[in-house]
Short mmCIF file of C-alpha atoms and ligand atoms in Angstrom, two decimals:
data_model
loop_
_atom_site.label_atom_id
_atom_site.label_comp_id
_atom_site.label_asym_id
_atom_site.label_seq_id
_atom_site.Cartn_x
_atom_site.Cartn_y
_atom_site.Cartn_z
CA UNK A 1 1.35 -16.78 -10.88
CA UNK A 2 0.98 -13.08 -10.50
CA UNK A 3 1.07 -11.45 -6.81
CA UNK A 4 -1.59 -8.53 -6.20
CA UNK A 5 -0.34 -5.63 -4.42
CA UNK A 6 -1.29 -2.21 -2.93
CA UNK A 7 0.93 0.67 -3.23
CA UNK A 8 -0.10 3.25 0.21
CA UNK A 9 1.90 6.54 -0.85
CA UNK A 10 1.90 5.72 -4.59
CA UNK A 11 2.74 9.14 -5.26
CA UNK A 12 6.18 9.23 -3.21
CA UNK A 13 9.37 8.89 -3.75
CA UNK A 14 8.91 5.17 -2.21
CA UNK A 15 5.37 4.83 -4.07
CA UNK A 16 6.73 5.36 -7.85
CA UNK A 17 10.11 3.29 -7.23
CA UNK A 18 7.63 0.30 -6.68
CA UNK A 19 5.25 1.20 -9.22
CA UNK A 20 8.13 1.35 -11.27
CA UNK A 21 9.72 -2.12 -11.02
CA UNK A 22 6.27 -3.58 -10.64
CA UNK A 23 6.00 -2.13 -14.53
CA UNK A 24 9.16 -3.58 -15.54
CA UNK A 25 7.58 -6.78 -14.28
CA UNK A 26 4.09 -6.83 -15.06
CA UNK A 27 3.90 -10.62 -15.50
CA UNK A 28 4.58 -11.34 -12.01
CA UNK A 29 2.53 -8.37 -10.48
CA UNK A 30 -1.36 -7.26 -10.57
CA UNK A 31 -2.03 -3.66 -9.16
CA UNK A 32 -5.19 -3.53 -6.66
CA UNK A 33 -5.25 -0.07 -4.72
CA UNK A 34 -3.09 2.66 -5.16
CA UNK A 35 -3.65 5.77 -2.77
CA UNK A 36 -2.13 9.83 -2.43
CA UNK A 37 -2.76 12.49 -0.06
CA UNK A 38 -3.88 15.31 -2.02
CA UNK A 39 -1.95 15.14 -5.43
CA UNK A 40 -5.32 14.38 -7.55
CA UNK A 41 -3.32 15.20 -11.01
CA UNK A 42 -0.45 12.62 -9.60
CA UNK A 43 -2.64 9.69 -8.61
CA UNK A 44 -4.39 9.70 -11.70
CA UNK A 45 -1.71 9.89 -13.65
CA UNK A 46 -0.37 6.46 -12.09
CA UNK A 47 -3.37 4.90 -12.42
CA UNK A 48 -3.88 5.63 -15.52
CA UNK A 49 -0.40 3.41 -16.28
CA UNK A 50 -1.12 1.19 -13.71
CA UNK A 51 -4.44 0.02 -13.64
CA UNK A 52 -5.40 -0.10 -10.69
CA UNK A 53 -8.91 -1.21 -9.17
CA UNK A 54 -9.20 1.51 -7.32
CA UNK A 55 -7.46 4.64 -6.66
CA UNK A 56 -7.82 6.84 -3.14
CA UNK A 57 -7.16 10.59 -2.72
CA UNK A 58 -6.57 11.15 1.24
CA UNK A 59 -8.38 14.26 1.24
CA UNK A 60 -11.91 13.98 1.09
CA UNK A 61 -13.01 17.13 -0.98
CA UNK A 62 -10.99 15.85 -3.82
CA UNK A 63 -13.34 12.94 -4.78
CA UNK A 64 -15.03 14.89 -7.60
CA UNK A 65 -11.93 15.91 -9.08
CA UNK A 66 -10.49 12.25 -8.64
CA UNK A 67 -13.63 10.93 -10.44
CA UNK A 68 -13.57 13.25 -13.29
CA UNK A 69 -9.53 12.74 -13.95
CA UNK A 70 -10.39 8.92 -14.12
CA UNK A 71 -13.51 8.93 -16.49
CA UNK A 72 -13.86 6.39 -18.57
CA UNK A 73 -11.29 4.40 -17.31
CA UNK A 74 -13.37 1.97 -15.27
CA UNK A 75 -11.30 2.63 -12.21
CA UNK A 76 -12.92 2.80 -8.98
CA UNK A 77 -12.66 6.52 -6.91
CA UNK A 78 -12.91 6.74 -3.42
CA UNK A 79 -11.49 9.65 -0.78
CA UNK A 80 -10.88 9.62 2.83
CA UNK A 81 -8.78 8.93 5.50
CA UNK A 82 -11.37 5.93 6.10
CA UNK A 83 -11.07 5.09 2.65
CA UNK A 84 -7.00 4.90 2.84
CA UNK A 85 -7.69 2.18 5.73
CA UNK A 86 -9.83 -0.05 3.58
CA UNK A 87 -7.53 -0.03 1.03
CA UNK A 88 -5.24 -0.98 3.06
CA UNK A 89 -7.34 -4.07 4.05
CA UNK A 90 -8.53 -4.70 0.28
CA UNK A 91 -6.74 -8.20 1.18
CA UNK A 92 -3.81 -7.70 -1.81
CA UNK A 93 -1.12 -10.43 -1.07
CA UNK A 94 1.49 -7.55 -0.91
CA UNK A 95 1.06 -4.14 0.46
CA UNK A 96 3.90 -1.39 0.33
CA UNK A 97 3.49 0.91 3.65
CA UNK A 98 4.99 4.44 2.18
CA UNK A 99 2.97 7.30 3.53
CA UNK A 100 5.01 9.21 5.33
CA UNK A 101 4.37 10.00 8.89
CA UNK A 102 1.89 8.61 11.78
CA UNK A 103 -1.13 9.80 8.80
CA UNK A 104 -0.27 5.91 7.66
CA UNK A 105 -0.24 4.25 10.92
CA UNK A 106 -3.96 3.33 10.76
CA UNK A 107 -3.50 2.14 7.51
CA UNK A 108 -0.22 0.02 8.19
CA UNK A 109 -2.40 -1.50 11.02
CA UNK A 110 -5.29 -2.60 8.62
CA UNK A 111 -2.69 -4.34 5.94
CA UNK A 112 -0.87 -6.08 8.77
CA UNK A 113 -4.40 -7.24 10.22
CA UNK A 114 -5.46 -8.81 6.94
CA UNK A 115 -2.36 -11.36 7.50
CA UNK A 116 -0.53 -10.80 4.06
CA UNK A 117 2.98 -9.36 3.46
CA UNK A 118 2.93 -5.83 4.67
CA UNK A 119 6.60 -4.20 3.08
CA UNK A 120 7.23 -1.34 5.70
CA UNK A 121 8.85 1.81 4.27
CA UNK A 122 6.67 4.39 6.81
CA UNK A 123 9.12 3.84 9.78
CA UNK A 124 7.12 6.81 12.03
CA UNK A 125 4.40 4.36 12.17
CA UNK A 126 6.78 1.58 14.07
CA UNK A 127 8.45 4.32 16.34
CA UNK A 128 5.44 5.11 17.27
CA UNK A 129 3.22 2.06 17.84
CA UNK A 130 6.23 -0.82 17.47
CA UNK A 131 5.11 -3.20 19.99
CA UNK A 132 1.40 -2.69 18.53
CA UNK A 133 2.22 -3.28 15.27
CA UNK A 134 4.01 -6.39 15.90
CA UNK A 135 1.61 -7.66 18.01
CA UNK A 136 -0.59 -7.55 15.51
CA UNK A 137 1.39 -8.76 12.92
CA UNK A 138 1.90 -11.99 15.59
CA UNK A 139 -1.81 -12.19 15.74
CA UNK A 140 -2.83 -12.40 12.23
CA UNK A 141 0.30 -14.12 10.92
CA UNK A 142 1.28 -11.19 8.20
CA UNK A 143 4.85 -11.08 6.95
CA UNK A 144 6.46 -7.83 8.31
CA UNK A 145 9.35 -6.69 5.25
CA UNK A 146 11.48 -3.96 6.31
CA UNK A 147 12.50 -1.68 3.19
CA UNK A 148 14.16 0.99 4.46
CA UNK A 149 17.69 0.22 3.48
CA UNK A 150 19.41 -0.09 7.00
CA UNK A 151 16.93 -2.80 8.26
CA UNK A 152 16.51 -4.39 4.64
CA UNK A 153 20.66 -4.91 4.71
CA UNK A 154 19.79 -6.16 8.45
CA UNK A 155 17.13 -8.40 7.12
CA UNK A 156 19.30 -9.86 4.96
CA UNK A 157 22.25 -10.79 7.34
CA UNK A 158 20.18 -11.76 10.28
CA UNK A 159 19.64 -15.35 11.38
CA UNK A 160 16.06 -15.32 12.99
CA UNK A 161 16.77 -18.74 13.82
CA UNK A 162 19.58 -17.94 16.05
CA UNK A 163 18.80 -14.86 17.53
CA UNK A 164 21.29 -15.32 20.20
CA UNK A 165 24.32 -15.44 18.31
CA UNK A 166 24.08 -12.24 17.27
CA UNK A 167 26.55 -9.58 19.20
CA UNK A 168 25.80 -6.51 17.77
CA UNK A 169 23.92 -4.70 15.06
CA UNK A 170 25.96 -1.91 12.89
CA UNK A 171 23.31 0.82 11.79
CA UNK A 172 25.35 2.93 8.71
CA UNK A 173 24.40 6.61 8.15
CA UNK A 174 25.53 8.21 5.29
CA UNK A 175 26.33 11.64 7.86
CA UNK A 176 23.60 13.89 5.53
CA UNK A 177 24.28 17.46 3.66
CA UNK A 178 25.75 18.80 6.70
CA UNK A 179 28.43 15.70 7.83
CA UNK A 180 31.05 18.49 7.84
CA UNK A 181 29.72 21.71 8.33
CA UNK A 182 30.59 23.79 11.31
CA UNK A 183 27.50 24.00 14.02
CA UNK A 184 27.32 28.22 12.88
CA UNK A 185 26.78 27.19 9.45
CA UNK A 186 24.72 24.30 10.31
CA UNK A 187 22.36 27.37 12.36
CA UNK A 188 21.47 29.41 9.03
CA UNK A 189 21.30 26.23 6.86
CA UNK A 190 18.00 26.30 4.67
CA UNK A 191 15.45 23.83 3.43
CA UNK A 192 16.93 23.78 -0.26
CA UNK A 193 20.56 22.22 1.67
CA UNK A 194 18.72 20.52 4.16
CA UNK A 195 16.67 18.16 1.08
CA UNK A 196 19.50 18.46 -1.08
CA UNK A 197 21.28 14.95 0.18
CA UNK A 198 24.59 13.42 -1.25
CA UNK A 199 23.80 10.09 -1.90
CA UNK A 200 19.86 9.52 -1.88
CA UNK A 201 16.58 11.24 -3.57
CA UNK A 202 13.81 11.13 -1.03
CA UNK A 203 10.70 13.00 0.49
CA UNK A 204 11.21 16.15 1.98
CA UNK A 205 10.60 15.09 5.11
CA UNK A 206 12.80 12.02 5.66
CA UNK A 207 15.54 13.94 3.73
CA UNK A 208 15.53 16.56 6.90
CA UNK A 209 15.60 14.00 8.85
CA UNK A 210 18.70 12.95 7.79
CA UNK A 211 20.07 16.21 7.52
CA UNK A 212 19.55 16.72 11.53
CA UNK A 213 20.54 12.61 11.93
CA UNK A 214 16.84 12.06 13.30
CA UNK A 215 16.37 9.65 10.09
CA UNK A 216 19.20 7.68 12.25
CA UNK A 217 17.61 8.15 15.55
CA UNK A 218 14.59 7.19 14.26
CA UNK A 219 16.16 3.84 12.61
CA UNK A 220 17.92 2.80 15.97
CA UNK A 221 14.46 2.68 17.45
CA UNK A 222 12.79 0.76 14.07
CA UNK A 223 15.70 -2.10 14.36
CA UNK A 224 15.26 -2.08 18.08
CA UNK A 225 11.37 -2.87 17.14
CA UNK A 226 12.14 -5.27 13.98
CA UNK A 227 15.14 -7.35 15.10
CA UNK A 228 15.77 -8.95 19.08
CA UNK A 229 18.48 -7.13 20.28
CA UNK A 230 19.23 -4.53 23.33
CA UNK A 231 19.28 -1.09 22.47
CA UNK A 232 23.00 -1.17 23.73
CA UNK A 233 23.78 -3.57 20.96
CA UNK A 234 22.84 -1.06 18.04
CA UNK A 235 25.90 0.77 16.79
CA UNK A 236 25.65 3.96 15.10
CA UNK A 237 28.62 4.32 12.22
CA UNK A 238 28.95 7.17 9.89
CA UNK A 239 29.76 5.48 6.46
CA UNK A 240 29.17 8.98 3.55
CA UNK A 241 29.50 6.45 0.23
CA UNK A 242 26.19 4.86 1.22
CA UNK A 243 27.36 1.51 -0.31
CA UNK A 244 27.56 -0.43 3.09
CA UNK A 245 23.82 -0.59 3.88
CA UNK A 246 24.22 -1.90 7.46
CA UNK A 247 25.66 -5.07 8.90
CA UNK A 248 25.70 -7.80 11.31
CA UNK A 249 28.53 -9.23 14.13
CA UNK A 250 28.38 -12.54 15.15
CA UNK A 251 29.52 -13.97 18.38
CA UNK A 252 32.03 -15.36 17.06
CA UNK A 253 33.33 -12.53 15.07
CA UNK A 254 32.56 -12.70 11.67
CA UNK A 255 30.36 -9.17 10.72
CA UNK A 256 28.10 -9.75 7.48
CA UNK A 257 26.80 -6.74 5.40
CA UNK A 258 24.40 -6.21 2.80
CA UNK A 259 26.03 -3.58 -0.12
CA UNK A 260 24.58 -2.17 -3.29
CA UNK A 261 24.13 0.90 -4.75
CA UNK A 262 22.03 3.80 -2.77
CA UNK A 263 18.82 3.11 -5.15
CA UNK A 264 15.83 2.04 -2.90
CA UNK A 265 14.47 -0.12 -6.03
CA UNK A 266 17.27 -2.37 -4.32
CA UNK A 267 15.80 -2.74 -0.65
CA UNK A 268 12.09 -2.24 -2.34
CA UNK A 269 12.82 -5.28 -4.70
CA UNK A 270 13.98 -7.44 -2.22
CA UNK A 271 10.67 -7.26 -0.46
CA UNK A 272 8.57 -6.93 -3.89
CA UNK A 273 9.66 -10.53 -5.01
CA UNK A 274 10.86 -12.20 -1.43
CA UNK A 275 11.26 -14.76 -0.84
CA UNK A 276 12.61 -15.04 -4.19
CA UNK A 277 15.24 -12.70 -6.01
CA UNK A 278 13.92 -9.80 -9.65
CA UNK A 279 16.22 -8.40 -11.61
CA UNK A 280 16.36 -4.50 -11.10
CA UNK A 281 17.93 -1.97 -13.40
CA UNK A 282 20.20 -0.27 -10.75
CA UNK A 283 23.48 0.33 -11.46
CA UNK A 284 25.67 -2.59 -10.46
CA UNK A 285 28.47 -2.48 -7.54
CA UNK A 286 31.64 -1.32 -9.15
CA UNK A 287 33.98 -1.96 -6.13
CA UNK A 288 36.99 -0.86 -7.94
CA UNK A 289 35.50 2.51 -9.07
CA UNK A 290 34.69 2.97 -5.52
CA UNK A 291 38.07 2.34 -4.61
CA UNK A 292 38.05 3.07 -1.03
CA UNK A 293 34.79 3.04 1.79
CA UNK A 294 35.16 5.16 5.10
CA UNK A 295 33.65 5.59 8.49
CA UNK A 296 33.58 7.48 11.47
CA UNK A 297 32.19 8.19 14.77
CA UNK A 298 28.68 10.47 14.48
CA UNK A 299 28.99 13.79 16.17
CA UNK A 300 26.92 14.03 19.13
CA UNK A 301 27.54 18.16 19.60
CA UNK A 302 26.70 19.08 16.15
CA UNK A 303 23.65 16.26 16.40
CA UNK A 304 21.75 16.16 19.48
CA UNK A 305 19.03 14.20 17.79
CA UNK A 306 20.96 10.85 17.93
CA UNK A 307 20.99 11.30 21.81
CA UNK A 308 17.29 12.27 21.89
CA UNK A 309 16.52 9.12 20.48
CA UNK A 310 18.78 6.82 22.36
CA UNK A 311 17.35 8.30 25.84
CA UNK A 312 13.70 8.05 23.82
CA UNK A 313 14.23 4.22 23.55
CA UNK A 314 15.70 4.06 26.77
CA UNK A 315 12.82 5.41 28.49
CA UNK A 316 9.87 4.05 26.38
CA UNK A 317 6.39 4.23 27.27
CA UNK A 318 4.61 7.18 25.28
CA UNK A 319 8.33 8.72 24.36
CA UNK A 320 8.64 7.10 21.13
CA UNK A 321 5.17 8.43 20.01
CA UNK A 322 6.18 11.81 21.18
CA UNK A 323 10.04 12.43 19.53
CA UNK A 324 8.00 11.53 16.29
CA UNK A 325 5.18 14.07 16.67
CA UNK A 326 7.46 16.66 17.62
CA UNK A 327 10.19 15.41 15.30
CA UNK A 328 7.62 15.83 12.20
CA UNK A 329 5.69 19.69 13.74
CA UNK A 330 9.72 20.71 13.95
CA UNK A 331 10.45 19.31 10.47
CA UNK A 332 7.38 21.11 8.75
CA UNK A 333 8.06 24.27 10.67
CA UNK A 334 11.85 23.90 9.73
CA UNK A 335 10.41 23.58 5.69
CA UNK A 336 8.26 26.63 6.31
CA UNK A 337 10.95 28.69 7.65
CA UNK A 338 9.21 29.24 10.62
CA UNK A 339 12.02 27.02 12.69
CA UNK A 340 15.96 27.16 12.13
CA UNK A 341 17.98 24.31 10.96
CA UNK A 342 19.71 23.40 14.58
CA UNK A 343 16.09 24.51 17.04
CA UNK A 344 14.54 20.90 15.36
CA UNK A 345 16.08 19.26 18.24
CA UNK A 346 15.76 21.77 20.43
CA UNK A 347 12.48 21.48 19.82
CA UNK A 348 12.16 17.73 20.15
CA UNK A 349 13.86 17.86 23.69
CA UNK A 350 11.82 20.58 25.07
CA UNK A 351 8.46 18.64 23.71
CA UNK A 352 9.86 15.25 25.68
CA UNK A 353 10.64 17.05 28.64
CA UNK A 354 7.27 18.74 28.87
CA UNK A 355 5.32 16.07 28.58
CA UNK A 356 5.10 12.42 29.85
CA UNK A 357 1.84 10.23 29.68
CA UNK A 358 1.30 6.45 30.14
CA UNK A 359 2.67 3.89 27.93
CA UNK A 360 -0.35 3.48 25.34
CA UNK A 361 -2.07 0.00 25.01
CA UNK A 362 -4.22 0.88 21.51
CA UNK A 363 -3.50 2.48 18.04
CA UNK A 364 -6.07 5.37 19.70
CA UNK A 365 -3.92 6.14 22.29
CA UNK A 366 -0.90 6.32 20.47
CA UNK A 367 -2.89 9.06 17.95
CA UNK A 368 -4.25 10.86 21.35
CA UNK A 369 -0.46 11.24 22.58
CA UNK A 370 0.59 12.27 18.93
CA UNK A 371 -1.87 14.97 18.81
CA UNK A 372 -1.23 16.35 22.20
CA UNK A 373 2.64 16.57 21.61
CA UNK A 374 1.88 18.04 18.54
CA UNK A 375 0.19 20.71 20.06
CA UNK A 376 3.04 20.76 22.29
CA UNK A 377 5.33 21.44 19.57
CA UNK A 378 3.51 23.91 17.83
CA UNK A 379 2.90 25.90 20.77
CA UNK A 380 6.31 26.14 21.34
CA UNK A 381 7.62 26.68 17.52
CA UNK A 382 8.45 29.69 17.22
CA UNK A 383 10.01 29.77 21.29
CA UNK A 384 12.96 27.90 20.70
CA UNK A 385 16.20 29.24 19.72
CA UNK A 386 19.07 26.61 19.49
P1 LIG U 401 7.16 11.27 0.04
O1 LIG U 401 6.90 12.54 0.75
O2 LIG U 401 7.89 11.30 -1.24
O3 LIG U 401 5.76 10.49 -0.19
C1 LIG U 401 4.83 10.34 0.83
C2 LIG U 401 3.57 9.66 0.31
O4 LIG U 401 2.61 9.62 1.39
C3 LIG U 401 2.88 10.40 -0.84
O5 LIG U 401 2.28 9.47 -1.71
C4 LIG U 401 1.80 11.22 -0.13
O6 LIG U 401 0.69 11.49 -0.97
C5 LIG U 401 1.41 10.28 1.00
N1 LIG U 401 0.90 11.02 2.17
C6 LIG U 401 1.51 12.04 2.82
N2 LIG U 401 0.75 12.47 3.84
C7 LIG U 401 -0.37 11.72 3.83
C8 LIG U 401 -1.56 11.70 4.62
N3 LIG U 401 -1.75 12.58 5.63
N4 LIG U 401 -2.50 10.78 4.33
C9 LIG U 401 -2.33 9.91 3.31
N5 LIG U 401 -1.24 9.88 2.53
C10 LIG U 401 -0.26 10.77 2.78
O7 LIG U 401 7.93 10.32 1.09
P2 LIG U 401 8.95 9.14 0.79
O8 LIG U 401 10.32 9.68 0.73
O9 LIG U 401 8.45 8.28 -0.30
O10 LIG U 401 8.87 8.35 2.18
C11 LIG U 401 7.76 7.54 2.52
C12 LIG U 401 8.10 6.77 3.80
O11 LIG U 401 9.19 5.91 3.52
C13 LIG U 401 8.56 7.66 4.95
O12 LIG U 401 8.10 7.13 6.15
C14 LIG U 401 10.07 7.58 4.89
O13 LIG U 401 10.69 7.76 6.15
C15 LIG U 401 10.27 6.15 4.41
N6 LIG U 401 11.53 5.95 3.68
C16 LIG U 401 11.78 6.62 2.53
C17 LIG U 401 12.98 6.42 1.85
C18 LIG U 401 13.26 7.14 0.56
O14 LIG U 401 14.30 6.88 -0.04
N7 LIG U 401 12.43 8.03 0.09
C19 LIG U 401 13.93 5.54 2.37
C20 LIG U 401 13.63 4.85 3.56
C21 LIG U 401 12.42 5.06 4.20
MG1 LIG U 402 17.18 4.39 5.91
#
């Protein structure tokens, strides 16, 4: 029996991994709704080899070139933030969350309402609006799948059932471009080193993020959403091979992990055929190639960020929602060259200490609190100097 499935942020790095072992499997998978932001030429392009019933350009003065680029194929064109949301909710069994950003929270919220499996790569959404999002995941009975690779390997290793006997969670980070750079380097470092990472291919965005350790700040507070532990029991480790994806202690002492190599088709398949096991063409474990893994503590001088979020999650409330919207204003400025490399923090602290609102109780509220410290942030770009 074939599973139907959405792919939100088809055109990502995320978004064609998918679409790519969904092809190598076409027997097992039917493609309803894939959707872009404004890459018209992109979308079409997938759609064209995918088949879609309907393909959705974010922005809505691209529906006439959307229609036109999928003439004759019998493929349905819509555009729209609106129009992202109901695709969302076009009630496929599976949906893949990879937009990048809170732009996909909406739409994350509208797959996980529909009760289906909802695979979860767009972790901003969950920083921001975790205890939303799970709530309505509780509500409607949908199957939350993490798939970024941390909380995948967690996944994996965790016994839901007994919750309790679990001591500790071990978050690894593969340190980034910059693991052992001096902080003056670090200062002048530019977008091209900043994207460029060791071990991954990714967005733009997330692969700043993990230049600055934010990715990892931001993942402490996703696990702290997806798994029932105290903040104090998620451990930050530095592990550069990427091969240990995370891992798991026990009370009683035995620590499992999840390994592989760094190819997200790994985590992304996992989710794509779970509860059962597909076969993937990633390049198997070779531990004796590998030879030897190591680890070490994170730097908390030369990245601030890690703090920020620990004293984010500490606090709660509308924090969350705020390190992300300043976290993604500093990244963009940071890509522009408007922002240094080391002032993205700086940038994220000054926007949390400016500005504190009440804990929001709606999907609205947490957009209202991510505009405002947005326009926080960009106020302010351009003021900071790390
Ligand atoms: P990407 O930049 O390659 O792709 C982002 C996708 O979102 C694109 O399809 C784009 O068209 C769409 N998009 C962007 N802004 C939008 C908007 N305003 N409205 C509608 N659609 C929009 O990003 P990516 O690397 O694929 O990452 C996607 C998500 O997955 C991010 O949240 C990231 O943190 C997470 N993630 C990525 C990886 C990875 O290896 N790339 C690993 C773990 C988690
Ligand atoms: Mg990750």
């Amino acid at each position: 029996m074939s599973r139907s499935v959405t792919i939100l942020g088809a055109t990502g790095s995320v978004g064609r991994s998918t679409l790519d072992l969904v092809a190598r499997a076409a027997d097992r998978f039917e493609v309803v709704a894939l959707t872009a932001h404004r890459d018209v030429a992109g979308l079409a392009e997938l759609a064209r080899r995918h088949r879609p019933k309907l393909a959705v350009i974010g922005d809505a003065g691209l529906l006439g070139e959307l229609r036109a680029a999928l003439a004759g194929t019998g493929i349905e064109a819509a555009a729209g933030e609106g129009a992202i949301a109901d695709a969302a909710a076009s009630g496929a069994e599976w949906t893949m969350a990879a937009i990048v950003g809170t732009a996909g929270l909406k739409p994350v919220m509208r797959a996980l309402e529909g009760g289906r499996t909802v695979a979860l790569a767009n972790k901003e959404a969950l920083v921001s609006a975790g205890a939303l999002m799970i709530q309505a995941a509780a509500a409607s009975g949908a199957t939350l799948l993490p798939v970024d690779s941390e909380h995948n390997a967690i996944f994996q290793c965790f016994d839901r059932a007994r919750p309790e006997s679990v001591r500790r969670i071990i978050l690894t980070a593969s340190g980034g471009p910059f693991r052992d750079w001096p902080i003056e380097q670090m200062r002048a470092a530019t977008p091209d080193q900043a994207v460029a990472h060791p071990n991954w291919s990714m967005g733009a965005k997330i692969s700043v993020d993990s230049a600055t350790l934010m990715n990892k700040g931001l993942e402490l507070i996703e696990a702290h959403r997806l798994f029932p532990v105290g903040a104090e029991a998620i451990e930050i480790v530095v592990h550069p091979q990427s091969v240990i994806h995370s891992l798991v202690e026990y009370v009683d002492g035995s620590v499992l992990a999840q390994l592989g190599a760094p190819d997200m088709r790994v985590p992304i398949a996992h989710t794509l055929a779970w509860p059962e096991r597909m076969e993937t063409p990633c390049q198997r474990l070779d531990l004796v190639a590998i030879g030897a893994l190591a680890f070490e503590a994170p730097d908390p001088v030369r990245f601030p960020a890690l703090r920020l979020a620990r004293e984010t999650l500490a606090a709660g409330g509308a924090k969350p929602a705020i390190l992300n919207a300043a976290n993604e204003i500093a990244v963009a400025s940071f890509l522009e060259r408007r922002l240094g490399f080391l002032d993205i923090a700086s940038l994220v602290g000054e926007v949390l200490a400016r500005f504190d609102p009440p804990a929001p109780t709606s999907i609205d509220a947490v957009l209202e609190i991510d505009g405002e410290a947005r326009r926080v942030a960009a106020a302010l770009t351009g003021k900071i100097h790390a």
